[in-house]
Coordinates of C-alpha atoms in Angstrom, one line a residue:
M26 CA 9.1 94.4 85.3
R27 CA 8.9 97.3 87.8
A28 CA 7.6 94.9 90.5
L29 CA 10.6 92.7 89.9
R30 CA 13.0 95.6 90.3
R31 CA 11.5 96.3 93.7
V32 CA 12.5 92.8 94.9
P33 CA 15.9 92.9 96.6
F34 CA 18.6 91.5 94.5
S35 CA 19.7 88.9 97.1
A36 CA 16.0 87.8 97.3
Q37 CA 16.0 87.4 93.5
V38 CA 19.1 85.1 93.8
L39 CA 17.3 83.0 96.5
I40 CA 14.2 82.7 94.3
G41 CA 16.4 81.6 91.5
L42 CA 18.0 78.9 93.7
V43 CA 14.6 77.5 94.8
L44 CA 13.3 77.6 91.3
G45 CA 16.4 75.8 90.1
V46 CA 16.0 73.0 92.7
V47 CA 12.4 72.5 91.6
L48 CA 13.3 72.4 87.9
G49 CA 16.2 70.1 88.6
L50 CA 13.9 67.6 90.4
V51 CA 11.4 67.8 87.5
A52 CA 14.2 67.2 85.0
R53 CA 15.4 64.2 87.0
S54 CA 11.9 62.8 87.1
M55 CA 11.8 62.9 83.3
G56 CA 14.5 60.3 83.0
D57 CA 18.1 59.5 83.7
V58 CA 20.4 62.4 82.7
S59 CA 23.7 60.8 83.6
D60 CA 24.0 58.5 80.6
G61 CA 25.1 61.3 78.2
S62 CA 21.6 61.9 76.7
P63 CA 19.9 64.4 79.0
N64 CA 16.3 65.5 78.4
W65 CA 15.4 68.9 77.0
L66 CA 14.9 70.5 80.4
A67 CA 18.2 69.2 81.8
S68 CA 20.0 70.4 78.7
T69 CA 18.3 73.8 78.9
L70 CA 19.4 74.2 82.6
D71 CA 22.9 73.2 81.7
T72 CA 23.1 75.7 78.9
V73 CA 21.7 78.6 80.9
G74 CA 24.2 77.9 83.7
D75 CA 27.2 77.5 81.4
L76 CA 26.3 80.7 79.6
F77 CA 26.1 82.7 82.8
V78 CA 29.5 81.4 84.1
S79 CA 31.1 82.1 80.7
L80 CA 29.9 85.7 80.8
L81 CA 31.4 86.1 84.3
R82 CA 34.7 84.6 83.3
A83 CA 34.8 86.7 80.1
A84 CA 34.7 89.8 82.3
V85 CA 37.5 88.7 84.7
V86 CA 40.5 89.6 82.4
P87 CA 39.5 93.2 81.5
L88 CA 38.5 93.8 85.1
V89 CA 41.8 92.5 86.6
L90 CA 43.9 94.2 83.9
T91 CA 42.3 97.7 84.2
A92 CA 41.8 97.6 88.0
V93 CA 45.4 96.6 88.8
I94 CA 47.0 99.1 86.3
A95 CA 44.8 101.9 87.5
S96 CA 45.5 101.2 91.2
I97 CA 49.3 101.0 90.7
A98 CA 49.3 104.2 88.6
N99 CA 47.5 106.0 91.5
L100 CA 50.0 104.8 94.1
R101 CA 52.2 107.9 93.8
G102 CA 53.7 108.7 97.2
V103 CA 52.6 105.5 98.9
G104 CA 55.4 103.8 100.9
N105 CA 53.7 100.9 102.6
A106 CA 52.7 98.7 99.7
A107 CA 55.2 96.0 100.7
R108 CA 53.8 96.0 104.2
L109 CA 50.3 95.6 103.0
A110 CA 51.3 92.7 100.8
A111 CA 53.1 91.0 103.6
Q112 CA 50.2 91.4 106.0
T113 CA 47.8 90.0 103.4
L114 CA 49.9 86.9 102.8
L115 CA 50.2 86.4 106.6
W116 CA 46.5 86.5 107.2
F117 CA 46.0 84.2 104.2
A118 CA 48.3 81.7 106.0
I119 CA 46.7 82.2 109.4
T120 CA 43.1 81.4 108.3
A121 CA 44.3 78.5 106.1
F122 CA 46.2 77.1 109.1
V123 CA 43.1 77.1 111.3
A124 CA 40.9 75.7 108.4
V125 CA 43.2 72.8 107.8
L126 CA 43.3 71.9 111.5
I127 CA 39.5 71.8 111.5
G128 CA 39.6 69.5 108.5
I129 CA 42.0 67.2 110.1
G130 CA 40.0 67.2 113.4
L131 CA 36.7 66.3 111.6
G132 CA 38.4 63.6 109.6
L133 CA 39.7 61.9 112.8
V134 CA 36.4 62.3 114.6
L135 CA 33.9 61.4 111.9
R136 CA 36.2 58.9 110.0
P137 CA 34.5 59.3 106.6
G138 CA 36.6 56.6 105.0
D139 CA 35.1 54.0 107.3
H140 CA 31.5 54.9 106.5
T141 CA 31.1 54.8 102.8
S142 CA 29.2 52.6 100.3
V143 CA 31.5 53.4 97.3
T144 CA 33.9 50.8 96.0
E145 CA 37.3 51.1 94.4
D146 CA 35.8 50.0 91.1
S147 CA 33.6 53.2 91.0
A148 CA 36.6 55.5 91.0
R149 CA 36.8 57.9 88.1
S150 CA 40.0 58.8 86.2
V151 CA 41.8 61.9 87.3
S152 CA 43.3 63.9 84.4
T153 CA 44.6 66.9 86.3
M154 CA 47.5 66.7 88.7
G155 CA 49.0 69.1 91.2
D156 CA 52.4 70.4 90.5
W157 CA 54.7 72.4 92.9
W158 CA 56.2 74.1 89.9
A159 CA 52.9 75.4 88.5
F160 CA 53.1 78.5 90.7
L161 CA 56.6 79.5 89.5
T162 CA 56.0 78.8 85.9
G163 CA 52.6 80.5 86.0
L164 CA 54.2 83.7 87.1
V165 CA 56.0 84.1 83.7
P166 CA 53.7 85.2 80.9
D167 CA 53.9 83.3 77.7
N168 CA 52.5 86.3 75.8
V169 CA 51.2 89.8 76.5
L170 CA 47.7 88.6 77.1
G171 CA 48.4 85.7 79.4
L172 CA 46.6 83.5 76.9
E173 CA 47.0 79.8 76.9
A174 CA 45.9 77.2 74.3
D175 CA 45.2 73.5 74.8
T176 CA 44.8 71.2 71.7
S177 CA 43.3 67.8 71.9
V178 CA 42.7 65.2 69.2
T179 CA 39.5 63.1 69.2
D180 CA 38.7 60.6 66.5
G181 CA 41.3 62.2 64.3
V182 CA 39.8 65.7 64.7
A183 CA 41.9 68.4 66.5
S184 CA 40.2 71.0 68.6
T185 CA 41.9 73.9 70.4
S186 CA 40.5 75.7 73.4
L187 CA 41.8 79.1 74.7
S188 CA 42.0 80.3 78.3
F189 CA 43.6 83.1 80.3
N190 CA 46.0 82.5 83.1
V191 CA 44.8 85.1 85.6
L192 CA 48.0 85.0 87.6
Q193 CA 49.9 86.0 84.4
V194 CA 47.4 88.7 83.7
V195 CA 48.1 90.1 87.2
V196 CA 51.8 90.0 86.5
I197 CA 51.4 91.8 83.2
A198 CA 49.1 94.5 84.8
V199 CA 51.6 95.0 87.6
A200 CA 54.4 95.5 85.1
L201 CA 52.3 98.0 83.0
G202 CA 51.2 99.9 86.1
I203 CA 54.8 100.2 87.5
A204 CA 56.0 101.3 84.0
A205 CA 53.3 104.0 83.9
L206 CA 54.5 105.2 87.3
K207 CA 58.1 105.4 86.1
V208 CA 57.2 107.1 82.8
G209 CA 55.4 109.8 84.8
E210 CA 53.5 112.7 83.0
A211 CA 54.0 111.2 79.6
A212 CA 51.9 108.2 80.7
E213 CA 48.9 110.3 81.8
P214 CA 46.9 109.7 78.5
F215 CA 47.4 105.9 79.0
V216 CA 46.4 106.1 82.6
G217 CA 43.3 108.1 81.7
F218 CA 42.3 105.5 79.1
V219 CA 42.7 102.7 81.6
Q220 CA 40.6 104.4 84.2
A221 CA 37.9 105.1 81.7
A222 CA 38.0 101.5 80.5
L223 CA 37.7 100.3 84.1
Q224 CA 34.4 102.3 84.4
V225 CA 33.1 100.8 81.2
V226 CA 34.0 97.3 82.3
Q227 CA 32.3 97.8 85.7
K228 CA 29.1 98.9 83.9
V229 CA 29.1 95.8 81.7
L230 CA 29.8 93.7 84.8
W231 CA 26.7 95.0 86.5
W232 CA 24.6 94.0 83.5
I233 CA 26.0 90.5 83.8
I234 CA 25.6 90.4 87.6
R235 CA 21.9 91.2 87.2
L236 CA 21.5 87.9 85.3
A237 CA 22.5 86.0 88.5
P238 CA 19.0 84.9 89.4
I239 CA 18.6 83.2 86.0
G240 CA 22.1 81.8 86.0
S241 CA 21.5 80.5 89.6
A242 CA 18.4 78.6 88.5
G243 CA 20.3 77.0 85.6
L244 CA 23.4 76.0 87.6
I245 CA 21.7 74.6 90.7
G246 CA 19.0 73.0 88.5
H247 CA 21.5 71.1 86.4
A248 CA 23.4 69.9 89.5
V249 CA 20.2 68.5 91.0
A250 CA 19.2 66.9 87.7
A251 CA 22.6 65.4 87.0
Y252 CA 23.5 64.1 90.5
G253 CA 20.4 64.1 92.6
W254 CA 20.7 62.7 96.1
D255 CA 22.0 59.2 95.2
A256 CA 25.6 60.1 94.7
L257 CA 25.5 62.2 97.9
G258 CA 24.1 59.3 99.9
S259 CA 27.0 56.9 99.0
L260 CA 29.5 59.4 100.5
G261 CA 27.2 61.0 103.0
V262 CA 29.6 61.1 106.0
F263 CA 32.3 62.6 103.9
A264 CA 30.0 65.2 102.5
L265 CA 28.6 65.9 106.0
A266 CA 32.2 66.4 107.3
V267 CA 33.1 68.8 104.5
Y268 CA 30.0 71.0 105.1
I269 CA 30.5 70.9 108.9
G270 CA 34.1 72.1 108.3
L271 CA 33.0 74.8 106.0
A272 CA 30.3 76.0 108.4
L273 CA 32.8 76.1 111.3
V274 CA 35.2 78.3 109.4
L275 CA 32.5 80.5 108.0
L276 CA 30.4 80.9 111.2
V277 CA 32.9 80.5 113.9
V278 CA 36.5 81.2 112.8
Y279 CA 35.7 84.3 110.6
P280 CA 33.4 85.9 113.2
V281 CA 36.1 85.4 115.9
V282 CA 38.7 87.1 113.6
L283 CA 36.3 90.0 112.9
K284 CA 35.5 90.5 116.5
A285 CA 39.1 90.4 117.5
N286 CA 39.8 93.2 115.1
G287 CA 36.9 95.3 116.2
L288 CA 34.7 94.8 113.1
S289 CA 30.9 94.2 113.1
I290 CA 30.1 90.6 112.2
K291 CA 26.7 91.4 110.9
Q292 CA 28.0 94.2 108.7
F293 CA 30.6 91.9 107.2
F294 CA 28.3 89.1 106.3
T295 CA 25.5 91.4 105.0
G296 CA 28.2 93.2 103.0
V297 CA 29.8 90.1 101.5
W298 CA 26.6 88.3 100.8
P299 CA 26.3 89.2 97.1
A300 CA 29.7 87.6 96.4
T301 CA 29.1 84.6 98.7
S302 CA 25.7 83.7 97.2
L303 CA 27.0 84.1 93.6
A304 CA 30.0 82.0 94.4
F305 CA 27.8 79.2 95.8
V306 CA 25.9 78.9 92.5
S307 CA 28.7 79.7 90.0
R308 CA 31.3 77.4 91.7
S309 CA 34.0 79.8 90.5
S310 CA 36.2 82.1 92.5
L311 CA 37.5 83.8 89.3
G312 CA 33.9 84.0 87.9
T313 CA 32.8 85.7 91.1
L314 CA 35.9 88.0 91.2
P315 CA 34.0 91.1 89.8
V316 CA 31.4 90.9 92.6
T317 CA 34.1 90.2 95.2
Q318 CA 36.0 93.2 94.1
Q319 CA 32.8 95.3 94.3
V320 CA 31.7 94.2 97.8
T321 CA 35.2 94.6 99.2
E322 CA 35.4 98.2 98.1
R323 CA 31.8 99.3 98.2
N324 CA 30.5 97.4 101.2
L325 CA 33.6 96.8 103.4
G326 CA 35.3 100.1 102.8
V327 CA 38.7 98.7 101.6
P328 CA 40.6 101.3 99.6
R329 CA 40.5 100.6 95.9
A330 CA 44.3 100.8 95.6
Y331 CA 44.7 98.0 98.1
A332 CA 41.7 95.9 97.1
S333 CA 42.8 95.8 93.5
F334 CA 45.8 93.8 94.7
A335 CA 44.4 91.7 97.5
V336 CA 41.2 90.5 95.8
P337 CA 42.7 89.1 92.6
L338 CA 45.6 87.6 94.6
G339 CA 43.1 86.0 96.9
A340 CA 41.0 84.6 93.9
T341 CA 44.1 82.5 92.9
T342 CA 45.7 81.7 96.3
K343 CA 43.2 82.2 99.1
M344 CA 41.1 79.0 99.3
D345 CA 40.1 77.9 102.7
G346 CA 37.6 75.5 101.3
C347 CA 39.4 74.0 98.2
A348 CA 42.9 74.2 99.5
A349 CA 42.6 73.6 103.3
I350 CA 39.5 71.8 104.6
Y351 CA 38.8 69.7 101.5
P352 CA 42.3 68.3 100.9
A353 CA 42.8 67.5 104.6
L354 CA 39.5 65.6 104.8
S355 CA 40.2 63.9 101.4
A356 CA 43.6 62.7 102.5
I357 CA 42.2 61.2 105.7
F358 CA 39.3 59.7 103.8
V359 CA 41.7 58.0 101.3
A360 CA 44.0 56.8 104.0
Q361 CA 41.0 55.3 106.0
F362 CA 39.4 53.8 102.8
F363 CA 42.6 52.0 101.8
G364 CA 43.5 51.1 105.4
I365 CA 46.7 53.2 105.6
S366 CA 47.7 54.6 109.0
L367 CA 48.9 58.2 109.1
G368 CA 51.4 59.4 111.7
I369 CA 52.1 62.9 113.2
T370 CA 54.5 63.6 110.4
D371 CA 51.9 63.0 107.8
Y372 CA 49.5 65.4 109.5
L373 CA 52.2 68.0 109.6
L374 CA 52.7 67.6 105.9
V375 CA 49.0 68.0 105.3
V376 CA 49.2 71.3 107.2
L377 CA 52.2 72.4 105.3
V378 CA 50.8 71.6 101.9
S379 CA 47.4 73.2 102.7
V380 CA 49.0 76.5 103.9
V381 CA 51.5 77.0 101.1
G382 CA 50.1 74.6 98.4
S383 CA 47.3 76.8 97.2
A384 CA 50.0 79.3 96.0
A385 CA 51.8 76.4 94.3
T386 CA 48.7 75.5 92.3
A387 CA 47.6 79.0 91.5
G388 CA 48.3 78.5 87.8
T389 CA 46.0 75.4 87.7
T390 CA 43.7 76.2 90.6
G391 CA 41.1 73.7 91.7
A392 CA 40.2 71.3 94.6
T393 CA 41.1 68.2 92.5
V394 CA 44.5 69.6 91.7
M395 CA 45.1 70.5 95.4
T396 CA 43.9 67.1 96.6
T397 CA 46.2 65.2 94.2
L398 CA 49.1 67.4 95.4
T399 CA 48.3 66.5 99.0
L400 CA 48.0 62.8 98.3
S401 CA 51.2 62.6 96.2
T402 CA 53.1 64.4 99.0
L403 CA 51.8 61.8 101.5
G404 CA 52.4 58.9 99.2
L405 CA 48.7 58.0 99.2
P406 CA 46.9 56.3 96.2
L407 CA 45.8 58.9 93.8
E408 CA 42.9 56.6 92.7
G409 CA 41.2 57.8 95.9
V410 CA 40.5 61.2 94.3
G411 CA 38.4 59.4 91.7
L412 CA 36.1 58.1 94.4
L413 CA 35.1 61.6 95.4
L414 CA 34.4 63.1 92.0
A415 CA 30.8 61.9 91.9
I416 CA 29.8 64.4 94.6
D417 CA 32.4 67.1 93.7
P418 CA 29.9 69.5 92.1
I419 CA 27.7 69.4 95.3
L420 CA 30.7 70.0 97.6
D421 CA 32.2 72.6 95.3
M422 CA 29.3 75.0 95.9
G423 CA 30.1 75.3 99.6
R424 CA 33.8 75.3 99.1
T425 CA 33.7 78.2 96.6
A426 CA 31.3 80.2 98.8
L427 CA 33.8 79.9 101.7
N428 CA 36.8 80.7 99.4
V429 CA 35.2 83.9 98.2
T430 CA 34.1 85.0 101.7
G431 CA 37.7 84.6 102.9
Q432 CA 39.0 86.5 99.9
A433 CA 36.9 89.5 101.1
L434 CA 37.6 89.0 104.8
V435 CA 41.4 89.3 104.7
P436 CA 41.6 92.6 102.9
A437 CA 39.0 94.0 105.3
I438 CA 41.1 92.8 108.3
V439 CA 44.4 94.1 107.0
A440 CA 42.8 97.4 106.0
K441 CA 41.4 97.8 109.5
R442 CA 44.7 96.9 111.2
E443 CA 46.6 99.3 109.0
G444 CA 44.2 102.2 109.7
I445 CA 43.0 102.5 106.1
L446 CA 39.5 101.0 106.3
D447 CA 36.7 103.4 105.6
K448 CA 34.4 102.6 108.6
A449 CA 31.7 104.9 107.3
V450 CA 31.4 102.6 104.3
Y451 CA 31.7 99.4 106.4
D452 CA 29.0 100.4 108.8
A453 CA 26.7 101.9 106.1
P454 CA 23.2 100.3 105.6
R455 CA 22.8 98.1 102.6
G456 CA 20.7 99.0 99.6
S457 CA 18.1 96.7 98.0
D458 CA 20.8 95.3 95.6
G459 CA 22.9 94.2 98.6
F460 CA 25.5 97.0 98.2
A461 CA 26.2 99.8 100.7
L462 CA 24.5 103.1 100.6
P463 CA 26.5 106.3 100.9
V464 CA 26.5 108.2 104.2
D465 CA 23.8 110.6 103.0
G466 CA 21.5 107.6 102.1
T467 CA 21.4 108.2 98.4
P468 CA 21.6 104.9 96.4
V469 CA 24.6 104.6 94.0
E470 CA 24.6 102.1 91.2
V471 CA 27.3 99.5 91.8
P472 CA 29.4 99.9 88.6
G473 CA 29.2 103.7 88.4
R474 CA 32.0 106.0 89.4
Q475 CA 32.6 104.8 92.9
R476 CA 32.9 106.8 96.1
E477 CA 36.6 106.7 97.0
A478 CA 37.5 105.0 100.2
A479 CA 40.1 106.3 102.6
P480 CA 43.4 106.8 100.9
V481 CA 46.3 104.5 101.6
P482 CA 48.7 106.4 103.8
A483 CA 52.4 106.6 103.0

């Protein structure tokens, strides 16, 4: 056990990925797992991965609620909150605009719809649709917990599933935080309780995060066992185009933005790596939110008061992979597959939907929702979405990794431009767990009482 602890956490995650691929191939060799009757190894991998993601998602709500309330309650005397919010949304739009242009360009050059072996008969049904009103309705909480229930009836048996609307949780937390500010001294016990609760939640989060190597093995193993390389081969050009687009944004656009703002490219990517790697295997921006919050504050030096707003907002609206590159390529793929010509107006609509549409689907976030929104806006056949679902889990890994990286990038850029970034934290060496060390070199456990970054000036 001691020897394992000496292995860097990022290396443990990579080991989990490799082990998962091996186990997935073994499970696939034991028989077909796509007919609804997987073998014991495939079932085990699926269960392990699902349990890990469930633990991450369970921690999201208390983290967002306590972090946002605590950050607002500590904003006494701060007068530039509106400016920070405007700058954040502006940079969300700028990076999304560049990403969608890359997606359109790749679609026109590689023409994935002309190079596919799938047929229209293989399309799967799409049950979730994009809705421009989802954002507005999602802002209004139905209850104090932002809790939603969905009941379905199968063979005469009703089953109900519960979920949290994170956007509503943010609204509730903002309202409580502002109320605590207005109440003043009488709210101090409440604020103290919330701050203590935040420390407890962070400790629990670190325990969950330490399970990432095991969860990684289960998630990637099940993906390999369930889909293998057959599904990827039938849509190979489309998958290649998606990953080329993701790589261009991640390795070209983001470094250019960092360099233009005077930030070290190496420090950013080493700092954001714990969140990026976890996002790749978990395929969930919200599930990765706890880690994204940690790296943004602890590795990139973004003040907690600002990061508590920007990171949860980005987790629901900042999606360069799911809401920019992928919908653009999907729309062009569907148009080419069905022999429909797109004009300049159509491409402009793709750009518009990609830049502002992610906010409109914040209440029901997801690449499939965003793609149906884009296709319906262009008047393209929605059946085309079903053609791509076979390889969606494989593509979703890269999309989510890019999403999360961008969700940490924008707060760092805005903080730097506004003069509130703690450069000592940003430039600090990383510990064995992937998180920054304090200036004096003494390791600090991630979920402990964090070193405060530079205060947000009034």
